[in-house]
Amino acid sequence: MDKPHRELHLLFAAENSTAVILYRASSSLHRLIFWDTNGDKFVPGQWVKTRVYGFDCALSPDGEYFIYSAMQ
């Protein structure tokens, strides 16, 4: 049996120390995690039960908005 394919995509805000981690648990299950790189603080976010394309994601320069491309 094949092992699950896991991935991490990191998106950094240009204007401050915030980032978003997109964790791929399986092909159709992803988790968003907020990361304050200044204090190394992680805040778990929502699970997304669809296919998310990490290469089509973006984080606004101030770290306020995250946009992603998803398909089921």
C-alpha atoms as a PDB file:
ATOM      1  CA  MET A   1       0.000   0.000   0.000  1.00  0.00           C
ATOM      2  CA  ASP A   2       1.306   3.448  -0.912  1.00  0.00           C
ATOM      3  CA  LYS A   3       2.112   5.986   1.787  1.00  0.00           C
ATOM      4  CA  PRO A   4       0.107   9.242   1.773  1.00  0.00           C
ATOM      5  CA  HIS A   5       1.758  12.103  -0.093  1.00  0.00           C
ATOM      6  CA  ARG A   6       2.317  14.999   2.333  1.00  0.00           C
ATOM      7  CA  GLU A   7       3.259  18.552   1.326  1.00  0.00           C
ATOM      8  CA  LEU A   8       3.867  21.934   2.936  1.00  0.00           C
ATOM      9  CA  HIS A   9       3.482  25.220   1.095  1.00  0.00           C
ATOM     10  CA  LEU A  10       4.741  28.369   2.847  1.00  0.00           C
ATOM     11  CA  LEU A  11       3.463  31.809   1.914  1.00  0.00           C
ATOM     12  CA  PHE A  12       5.084  34.831   3.547  1.00  0.00           C
ATOM     13  CA  ALA A  13       3.673  38.331   3.907  1.00  0.00           C
ATOM     14  CA  ALA A  14       5.962  40.947   2.361  1.00  0.00           C
ATOM     15  CA  GLU A  15       5.266  43.723   4.878  1.00  0.00           C
ATOM     16  CA  ASN A  16       5.462  41.942   8.248  1.00  0.00           C
ATOM     17  CA  SER A  17       6.394  38.706  10.009  1.00  0.00           C
ATOM     18  CA  THR A  18       3.271  36.675   9.240  1.00  0.00           C
ATOM     19  CA  ALA A  19       2.975  33.609   7.065  1.00  0.00           C
ATOM     20  CA  VAL A  20       0.492  30.901   6.152  1.00  0.00           C
ATOM     21  CA  ILE A  21       1.356  27.226   6.025  1.00  0.00           C
ATOM     22  CA  LEU A  22      -0.760  25.095   3.717  1.00  0.00           C
ATOM     23  CA  TYR A  23      -0.432  21.489   4.912  1.00  0.00           C
ATOM     24  CA  ARG A  24      -1.553  18.761   2.544  1.00  0.00           C
ATOM     25  CA  ALA A  25      -2.634  15.674   4.514  1.00  0.00           C
ATOM     26  CA  SER A  26      -4.013  13.877   1.448  1.00  0.00           C
ATOM     27  CA  SER A  27      -5.023  14.799  -2.087  1.00  0.00           C
ATOM     28  CA  SER A  28      -8.350  16.195  -0.886  1.00  0.00           C
ATOM     29  CA  LEU A  29      -7.608  17.295   2.702  1.00  0.00           C
ATOM     30  CA  HIS A  30      -5.606  20.422   3.564  1.00  0.00           C
ATOM     31  CA  ARG A  31      -5.052  22.479   6.706  1.00  0.00           C
ATOM     32  CA  LEU A  32      -4.341  26.195   6.923  1.00  0.00           C
ATOM     33  CA  ILE A  33      -2.015  27.290   9.731  1.00  0.00           C
ATOM     34  CA  PHE A  34      -1.171  30.905  10.620  1.00  0.00           C
ATOM     35  CA  TRP A  35       2.480  31.476  11.556  1.00  0.00           C
ATOM     36  CA  ASP A  36       3.872  34.546  13.326  1.00  0.00           C
ATOM     37  CA  THR A  37       7.535  34.153  12.409  1.00  0.00           C
ATOM     38  CA  ASN A  38       8.608  36.914  14.789  1.00  0.00           C
ATOM     39  CA  GLY A  39       7.526  35.024  17.915  1.00  0.00           C
ATOM     40  CA  ASP A  40       7.415  31.574  16.284  1.00  0.00           C
ATOM     41  CA  LYS A  41       3.726  31.266  17.206  1.00  0.00           C
ATOM     42  CA  PHE A  42       1.434  28.903  15.290  1.00  0.00           C
ATOM     43  CA  VAL A  43      -2.354  29.177  15.176  1.00  0.00           C
ATOM     44  CA  PRO A  44      -4.151  26.180  13.637  1.00  0.00           C
ATOM     45  CA  GLY A  45      -6.776  27.185  11.111  1.00  0.00           C
ATOM     46  CA  GLN A  46      -9.469  25.469   9.145  1.00  0.00           C
ATOM     47  CA  TRP A  47      -9.390  22.120   7.409  1.00  0.00           C
ATOM     48  CA  VAL A  48     -10.323  22.287   3.735  1.00  0.00           C
ATOM     49  CA  LYS A  49     -11.891  19.104   2.370  1.00  0.00           C
ATOM     50  CA  THR A  50     -11.142  19.616  -1.295  1.00  0.00           C
ATOM     51  CA  ARG A  51      -8.119  19.654  -3.559  1.00  0.00           C
ATOM     52  CA  VAL A  52      -6.120  22.872  -3.070  1.00  0.00           C
ATOM     53  CA  TYR A  53      -3.401  23.852  -5.514  1.00  0.00           C
ATOM     54  CA  GLY A  54      -0.523  25.286  -3.483  1.00  0.00           C
ATOM     55  CA  PHE A  55       1.150  26.858  -6.492  1.00  0.00           C
ATOM     56  CA  ASP A  56      -2.002  28.951  -7.116  1.00  0.00           C
ATOM     57  CA  CYS A  57      -2.158  30.425  -3.584  1.00  0.00           C
ATOM     58  CA  ALA A  58      -1.270  33.956  -2.496  1.00  0.00           C
ATOM     59  CA  LEU A  59      -0.985  35.916   0.740  1.00  0.00           C
ATOM     60  CA  SER A  60      -1.579  39.671   0.724  1.00  0.00           C
ATOM     61  CA  PRO A  61       1.468  41.846   1.527  1.00  0.00           C
ATOM     62  CA  ASP A  62       0.076  42.696   4.986  1.00  0.00           C
ATOM     63  CA  GLY A  63      -0.806  39.037   5.729  1.00  0.00           C
ATOM     64  CA  GLU A  64      -4.488  39.868   6.171  1.00  0.00           C
ATOM     65  CA  TYR A  65      -5.905  37.933   3.202  1.00  0.00           C
ATOM     66  CA  PHE A  66      -5.201  34.479   1.816  1.00  0.00           C
ATOM     67  CA  ILE A  67      -6.527  33.322  -1.545  1.00  0.00           C
ATOM     68  CA  TYR A  68      -6.359  29.810  -2.942  1.00  0.00           C
ATOM     69  CA  SER A  69      -7.506  27.790  -5.914  1.00  0.00           C
ATOM     70  CA  ALA A  70      -9.542  24.685  -5.080  1.00  0.00           C
ATOM     71  CA  MET A  71     -11.344  22.021  -7.044  1.00  0.00           C
ATOM     72  CA  GLN A  72     -13.307  18.950  -6.120  1.00  0.00           C
END
